[in-house]
Coordinates of C-alpha atoms in Angstrom, one line a residue:
M28 CA 19.2 -10.2 45.7
F29 CA 21.2 -7.5 43.9
I30 CA 19.6 -4.7 45.9
S31 CA 20.2 -6.4 49.3
K32 CA 23.9 -6.7 48.4
V33 CA 24.2 -3.0 47.7
R34 CA 22.5 -2.1 50.9
G35 CA 24.7 -4.5 53.0
G36 CA 28.0 -3.1 51.5
A37 CA 26.8 0.5 52.0
F38 CA 26.0 -0.2 55.7
A39 CA 29.4 -1.8 56.3
A40 CA 31.2 1.2 54.7
I41 CA 29.2 3.7 56.8
S42 CA 30.0 1.8 60.1
L43 CA 33.7 1.8 59.3
A44 CA 33.7 5.5 58.7
V45 CA 32.0 6.2 62.0
I46 CA 34.5 4.1 63.9
L47 CA 37.4 5.9 62.3
T48 CA 35.9 9.3 63.1
L49 CA 35.4 8.4 66.7
S50 CA 39.0 7.1 67.0
A51 CA 40.4 10.3 65.6
C52 CA 38.3 12.4 67.9
G53 CA 39.4 10.5 71.1
G54 CA 42.1 11.9 73.4
G55 CA 42.8 14.0 76.2
G56 CA 41.6 16.7 78.4
S57 CA 44.6 16.3 80.9
N58 CA 48.3 17.1 80.3
A59 CA 49.5 14.4 82.8
T60 CA 51.0 11.4 81.2
A61 CA 49.0 8.4 82.2
T62 CA 50.5 5.1 82.8
P63 CA 49.5 3.2 79.8
N64 CA 47.6 0.1 80.4
A65 CA 48.5 -3.0 78.6
T66 CA 47.4 -2.8 75.1
Q67 CA 45.1 -5.6 74.2
A68 CA 45.2 -6.9 70.7
P69 CA 42.2 -5.8 68.9
R70 CA 39.7 -8.4 68.2
S71 CA 39.6 -9.2 64.6
S72 CA 36.3 -8.3 63.0
P73 CA 35.0 -10.5 60.4
T74 CA 35.8 -9.1 57.0
A75 CA 32.7 -8.1 55.2
A76 CA 32.2 -10.2 52.1
A77 CA 33.3 -8.2 49.0
T78 CA 30.4 -7.1 46.9
S79 CA 30.9 -8.2 43.3
A80 CA 30.4 -5.5 40.8
P81 CA 27.4 -6.2 38.6
Q82 CA 28.3 -7.6 35.3
P83 CA 27.5 -5.4 32.3
T84 CA 24.4 -6.4 30.5
A85 CA 25.2 -7.9 27.2
T86 CA 23.9 -5.9 24.3
P87 CA 21.3 -8.0 22.5
A88 CA 22.3 -9.0 19.0
P89 CA 20.2 -7.0 16.5
T90 CA 17.4 -9.0 14.9
P91 CA 18.4 -9.6 11.3
T92 CA 16.1 -7.9 8.8
P93 CA 14.2 -10.6 6.9
Q94 CA 15.4 -10.7 3.3
P95 CA 12.7 -10.8 0.6
R96 CA 12.4 -14.2 -1.1
R97 CA 12.7 -13.6 -4.8
G98 CA 11.4 -15.5 -7.8
G99 CA 8.4 -17.6 -8.4
V100 CA 5.1 -17.0 -10.3
L101 CA 1.8 -16.4 -8.5
V102 CA -1.0 -18.2 -10.3
M103 CA -4.5 -16.6 -10.0
R104 CA -8.0 -16.7 -11.5
L105 CA -9.9 -14.0 -13.4
A106 CA -13.4 -14.4 -14.7
Q107 CA -12.5 -12.8 -18.0
G108 CA -9.4 -11.6 -19.8
W109 CA -10.9 -8.4 -21.3
Q110 CA -10.1 -7.6 -24.9
I111 CA -10.7 -3.9 -24.1
R112 CA -8.3 -2.9 -21.3
D113 CA -8.5 0.8 -21.4
T114 CA -9.6 1.9 -18.0
Y115 CA -10.8 5.2 -19.4
D116 CA -13.4 3.2 -21.4
A117 CA -16.4 1.9 -19.4
R118 CA -16.2 -1.3 -21.4
G119 CA -12.7 -2.0 -20.1
G120 CA -12.9 -0.3 -16.7
F121 CA -12.8 -3.5 -14.6
A122 CA -9.7 -4.7 -16.6
Q123 CA -7.8 -2.7 -14.0
V124 CA -7.7 -5.9 -11.9
L125 CA -5.4 -7.2 -14.7
T126 CA -3.7 -4.0 -16.0
S127 CA -2.8 -2.5 -12.6
S128 CA 0.2 -4.9 -12.4
M129 CA 1.5 -3.3 -15.6
T130 CA 0.7 0.4 -15.0
N131 CA 1.0 3.1 -12.4
T132 CA -1.2 5.9 -11.1
L133 CA -0.2 9.4 -10.2
V134 CA -0.8 8.8 -6.5
T135 CA -2.0 5.7 -4.7
T136 CA -3.1 4.4 -1.3
N137 CA -0.4 3.1 1.0
P138 CA -0.6 -0.8 0.7
Y139 CA 1.4 -1.2 3.9
N140 CA -1.0 0.8 6.1
F141 CA -3.3 -2.0 7.4
K142 CA -5.2 0.4 9.7
S143 CA -6.4 2.7 7.0
S144 CA -7.1 2.4 3.3
E145 CA -7.2 6.2 2.9
E146 CA -3.6 7.2 3.3
I147 CA -2.5 8.7 0.0
I148 CA 1.2 8.4 -1.1
G149 CA 3.0 9.1 -4.3
D150 CA 3.2 6.6 -7.1
L151 CA 4.4 8.3 -10.3
A152 CA 4.3 11.5 -8.3
R153 CA 7.3 12.0 -6.0
T154 CA 5.9 15.0 -4.1
W155 CA 3.0 17.4 -4.3
E156 CA 2.0 20.8 -2.9
V157 CA -1.5 22.3 -2.5
S158 CA -2.0 26.0 -2.8
A159 CA -3.4 27.9 0.2
D160 CA -6.8 28.3 -1.4
G161 CA -7.0 24.5 -2.0
L162 CA -7.4 24.9 -5.8
T163 CA -4.0 24.2 -7.3
Y164 CA -2.0 20.9 -7.0
T165 CA 1.6 20.9 -8.1
F166 CA 3.0 17.4 -8.6
K167 CA 6.7 16.7 -9.0
L168 CA 7.3 13.4 -10.8
N169 CA 9.7 10.6 -10.1
P170 CA 12.9 10.7 -12.2
G171 CA 14.1 7.9 -14.4
V172 CA 10.7 6.4 -15.2
A173 CA 10.3 4.7 -18.6
W174 CA 7.6 2.9 -20.5
H175 CA 7.9 -0.8 -21.2
D176 CA 9.1 0.1 -24.7
G177 CA 11.9 2.3 -23.3
T178 CA 10.3 5.6 -24.1
P179 CA 10.8 8.1 -21.2
F180 CA 7.8 8.9 -19.1
T181 CA 7.0 12.7 -18.8
A182 CA 4.4 15.0 -17.5
K183 CA 2.9 15.1 -21.0
D184 CA 1.6 11.5 -20.4
V185 CA -0.3 12.6 -17.3
V186 CA -1.9 15.5 -19.1
Y187 CA -2.8 13.2 -22.0
S188 CA -4.3 10.6 -19.7
F189 CA -6.4 12.9 -17.6
N190 CA -7.7 14.8 -20.7
R191 CA -8.9 11.5 -22.0
G192 CA -11.0 11.2 -18.9
I193 CA -12.3 14.8 -19.0
N194 CA -13.1 14.8 -22.7
P195 CA -13.5 11.1 -23.9
P196 CA -13.8 10.6 -27.6
A197 CA -17.4 10.1 -28.6
P198 CA -19.2 7.8 -28.1
Q199 CA -16.9 6.5 -25.4
V200 CA -18.2 6.5 -21.8
T201 CA -15.8 6.6 -18.9
F202 CA -16.0 6.1 -15.2
N203 CA -13.2 8.7 -14.8
R204 CA -15.1 11.7 -16.0
N205 CA -16.7 12.1 -12.6
R206 CA -13.4 11.8 -10.8
L207 CA -12.0 14.6 -12.9
A208 CA -15.2 16.8 -13.1
N209 CA -13.7 19.4 -10.7
V210 CA -10.6 19.9 -12.9
A211 CA -10.6 23.4 -14.5
K212 CA -7.1 23.1 -16.1
I213 CA -4.2 20.7 -16.3
E214 CA -0.8 21.7 -17.4
A215 CA 2.8 20.4 -17.8
P216 CA 5.2 23.4 -17.3
D217 CA 8.1 21.0 -17.8
D218 CA 8.7 17.2 -18.2
A219 CA 8.8 16.6 -14.4
T220 CA 5.9 18.8 -13.2
V221 CA 2.1 18.6 -13.5
V222 CA -0.1 21.4 -12.3
I223 CA -3.8 20.7 -11.8
T224 CA -6.2 23.6 -11.0
G225 CA -9.6 22.8 -9.6
K226 CA -12.9 24.7 -9.8
V227 CA -13.6 24.5 -6.1
P228 CA -11.6 22.9 -3.2
S229 CA -12.2 19.2 -3.0
A230 CA -11.4 16.9 -0.1
S231 CA -11.8 13.8 -2.3
F232 CA -9.7 14.8 -5.3
L233 CA -6.5 12.9 -4.4
R234 CA -8.5 9.9 -3.4
G235 CA -10.1 9.9 -6.8
L236 CA -6.7 10.1 -8.5
S237 CA -5.5 7.1 -6.5
M238 CA -8.1 4.7 -7.9
N239 CA -6.8 2.0 -10.2
F240 CA -9.1 3.2 -12.9
M241 CA -6.9 6.4 -13.1
Q242 CA -4.0 4.6 -14.7
I243 CA -1.5 6.8 -16.6
M244 CA -1.4 6.0 -20.3
P245 CA 1.4 6.6 -22.8
S246 CA 0.8 9.6 -25.0
H247 CA 3.0 8.2 -27.7
I248 CA 0.5 5.3 -28.3
P249 CA -2.8 7.1 -28.9
D250 CA -4.3 4.2 -30.8
M251 CA -6.2 2.2 -28.1
G252 CA -6.6 -0.7 -30.4
V253 CA -2.8 -1.1 -30.4
W254 CA -2.5 -0.4 -26.7
N255 CA -5.1 -3.0 -25.7
T256 CA -2.9 -5.8 -27.3
K257 CA 0.4 -4.5 -25.7
V258 CA -0.6 -2.9 -22.4
T259 CA 2.5 -0.7 -22.5
G260 CA 2.8 0.8 -19.0
T261 CA 5.4 1.9 -16.5
G262 CA 4.5 -0.8 -14.0
P263 CA 6.4 -3.7 -12.4
F264 CA 5.3 -6.4 -14.9
K265 CA 5.1 -6.6 -18.7
L266 CA 2.7 -8.5 -20.9
K267 CA 4.1 -11.9 -21.9
T268 CA 1.3 -14.2 -23.1
D269 CA -2.1 -12.9 -24.1
R270 CA -4.9 -15.3 -24.8
P271 CA -7.8 -13.4 -23.2
T272 CA -10.2 -16.4 -23.1
E273 CA -7.6 -18.8 -21.7
V274 CA -4.6 -17.3 -19.9
V275 CA -2.8 -14.1 -19.5
E276 CA 0.8 -14.0 -18.3
V277 CA 2.9 -11.1 -17.2
E278 CA 6.7 -11.1 -16.5
R279 CA 8.9 -9.1 -14.3
N280 CA 10.0 -5.7 -15.7
A281 CA 13.7 -5.8 -15.1
A282 CA 13.9 -2.0 -15.7
Y283 CA 11.3 -1.2 -13.1
W284 CA 12.1 2.2 -11.5
K285 CA 10.7 1.7 -8.0
K286 CA 12.7 0.3 -5.1
D287 CA 11.7 -1.2 -1.7
G288 CA 12.4 0.5 1.6
A289 CA 15.9 -1.0 1.7
G290 CA 16.7 0.2 -1.8
Q291 CA 16.4 -3.2 -3.5
A292 CA 14.9 -3.8 -6.9
L293 CA 11.2 -4.5 -7.3
P294 CA 9.2 -6.6 -8.0
Y295 CA 10.2 -9.7 -6.1
L296 CA 8.1 -12.2 -8.2
D297 CA 9.2 -13.3 -11.6
G298 CA 5.7 -13.1 -12.9
L299 CA 1.9 -13.5 -12.5
T300 CA -0.3 -16.0 -14.3
Y301 CA -4.1 -15.4 -14.7
F302 CA -6.2 -18.4 -15.7
I303 CA -9.5 -17.2 -17.2
I304 CA -12.2 -19.3 -15.4
S305 CA -15.6 -17.8 -15.7
D306 CA -17.5 -20.3 -13.7
A307 CA -17.2 -19.9 -9.9
T308 CA -17.6 -23.7 -9.3
N309 CA -14.8 -24.5 -11.6
A310 CA -12.7 -21.8 -10.0
Y311 CA -13.4 -23.3 -6.6
A312 CA -12.2 -26.7 -7.8
A313 CA -9.1 -25.2 -9.3
F314 CA -8.3 -23.6 -6.0
R315 CA -8.8 -26.8 -4.0
T316 CA -6.5 -28.7 -6.3
G317 CA -3.8 -26.1 -6.3
R318 CA -4.1 -25.0 -9.9
I319 CA -4.7 -21.4 -8.7
R320 CA -3.4 -19.8 -5.5
A321 CA -5.5 -16.7 -5.4
N322 CA -8.8 -15.3 -6.6
P323 CA -8.7 -11.5 -6.9
G324 CA -12.4 -11.0 -6.9
T325 CA -14.2 -8.5 -9.0
Y326 CA -17.9 -8.1 -9.3
D327 CA -18.2 -11.1 -11.5
S328 CA -15.4 -13.3 -10.2
D329 CA -16.0 -13.6 -6.5
W330 CA -16.4 -17.1 -4.9
A331 CA -19.9 -18.5 -4.9
P332 CA -21.3 -17.8 -1.4
Q333 CA -21.7 -21.5 -0.5
H334 CA -17.9 -22.0 -1.1
I335 CA -16.7 -19.4 1.4
P336 CA -17.3 -21.3 4.6
E337 CA -15.9 -24.5 3.0
I338 CA -12.7 -22.7 2.1
Q339 CA -12.4 -21.2 5.6
A340 CA -12.8 -24.6 7.2
D341 CA -10.5 -26.6 4.8
F342 CA -7.7 -24.0 4.6
P343 CA -7.0 -22.7 8.1
G344 CA -5.2 -19.3 8.1
I345 CA -6.3 -18.4 4.6
N346 CA -6.1 -14.7 3.9
Q347 CA -9.6 -13.6 2.8
Q348 CA -10.4 -10.0 2.3
K349 CA -14.1 -9.0 2.1
Y350 CA -15.5 -6.1 0.1
T351 CA -17.5 -4.2 2.6
S352 CA -19.7 -2.2 0.4
S353 CA -22.2 -3.0 -2.3
R354 CA -23.5 -1.1 -5.3
W355 CA -25.4 -1.5 -8.5
D356 CA -24.2 0.2 -11.7
V357 CA -26.0 0.5 -15.0
L358 CA -23.4 0.2 -17.7
I359 CA -24.4 1.3 -21.1
N360 CA -23.0 -0.5 -24.1
S361 CA -21.6 2.3 -26.3
N362 CA -21.0 -0.1 -29.1
N363 CA -24.8 -0.2 -29.6
P364 CA -25.6 2.6 -32.2
S365 CA -28.8 3.4 -30.3
F366 CA -26.9 4.2 -27.1
Q367 CA -24.5 6.5 -29.0
D368 CA -27.2 9.1 -28.9
L369 CA -26.9 11.1 -25.7
R370 CA -30.6 11.7 -25.6
V371 CA -31.3 7.9 -25.4
R372 CA -28.8 7.5 -22.6
Q373 CA -30.5 10.4 -20.7
A374 CA -33.9 8.8 -21.3
V375 CA -32.7 5.5 -19.8
S376 CA -31.4 7.4 -16.8
L377 CA -34.7 9.2 -16.3
A378 CA -36.6 5.9 -16.5
L379 CA -34.7 4.4 -13.6
S380 CA -36.4 4.9 -10.2
R381 CA -33.7 5.6 -7.6
Q382 CA -36.4 5.5 -4.9
D383 CA -37.4 2.0 -5.8
F384 CA -33.8 0.8 -5.7
D385 CA -33.5 2.2 -2.2
K386 CA -36.6 0.3 -1.1
E387 CA -35.1 -3.0 -2.3
G388 CA -31.9 -2.7 -0.3
A389 CA -30.7 -1.7 3.1
G390 CA -27.9 0.6 1.9
V391 CA -27.8 4.4 1.4
R392 CA -27.9 5.7 -2.1
R393 CA -25.0 8.0 -3.2
G394 CA -24.7 9.7 -6.5
E395 CA -27.1 9.6 -9.4

């Protein structure tokens, strides 16, 4: 409709221009004055309907940015509360499910990238550069970061933490030793800079540092017996209630240094509550009755397989994330005096048949 109006108006304007041109060009080839004929009144032509100018398109009102809803406590289940929570100790490694809410890593994976779990972003590190030969990583740390007890966080804490992974005190065994096996040297030239030099270029180095097991620990609390009861970190929550066989509560860290994309304070929640429920059937009942709202699964706290289809059927739209890989680990209890002898641990390793493990499963063996 709009196009036809424009075309009609244009055609009328062109016709009028042609008529005016022809009238101006009319006239005589003879000098004799002709007797004028009676002039007839021109017929009135119907006036073309005026074409209304298109109305300007209204600018749509901007969609208001959703504001975060603050407050509330998320109630979850854990299968155990862990009395050893040091993630540089194999006995407390899986406590990272609990302690990650109270600590930070140097770098982390982007939690907002739902297409890839491999995008590495800074956590305590603000920026980093890699040398041309791929050996040296220079990290610049975020300013204004403090531990829960108010002590300023510095590069010294990063050096201290990673050295605990490289050279754990005997007889302690740590998962993190392999993640740091390529480190030749780690230095803190100043409070805001960490320089890590590798032995060879490594494509997986940053990914290893992003694991929750690689939590940065406070160098001013070297006694892990003390730290396990306080969990002093730099993270968004602080330890509030600690009954490892019943319930663990953490509360919002009002002095947390990180902001959201709009510059607003984090975290949004007032706290997290973890009920310690070791039995999967009891955990399922707690979920159905609303006592818990989430089940952050670890290797020993996943739902029982028979409960998964029931949950999917009874709770439409439930957010369920599946762990898509499977592995078996042999974890040696370093509290046992026999296993404190390296030769005994090596003998156990030699006695395990990796080939037989491969035959029992459909996966591909990695590592030793």
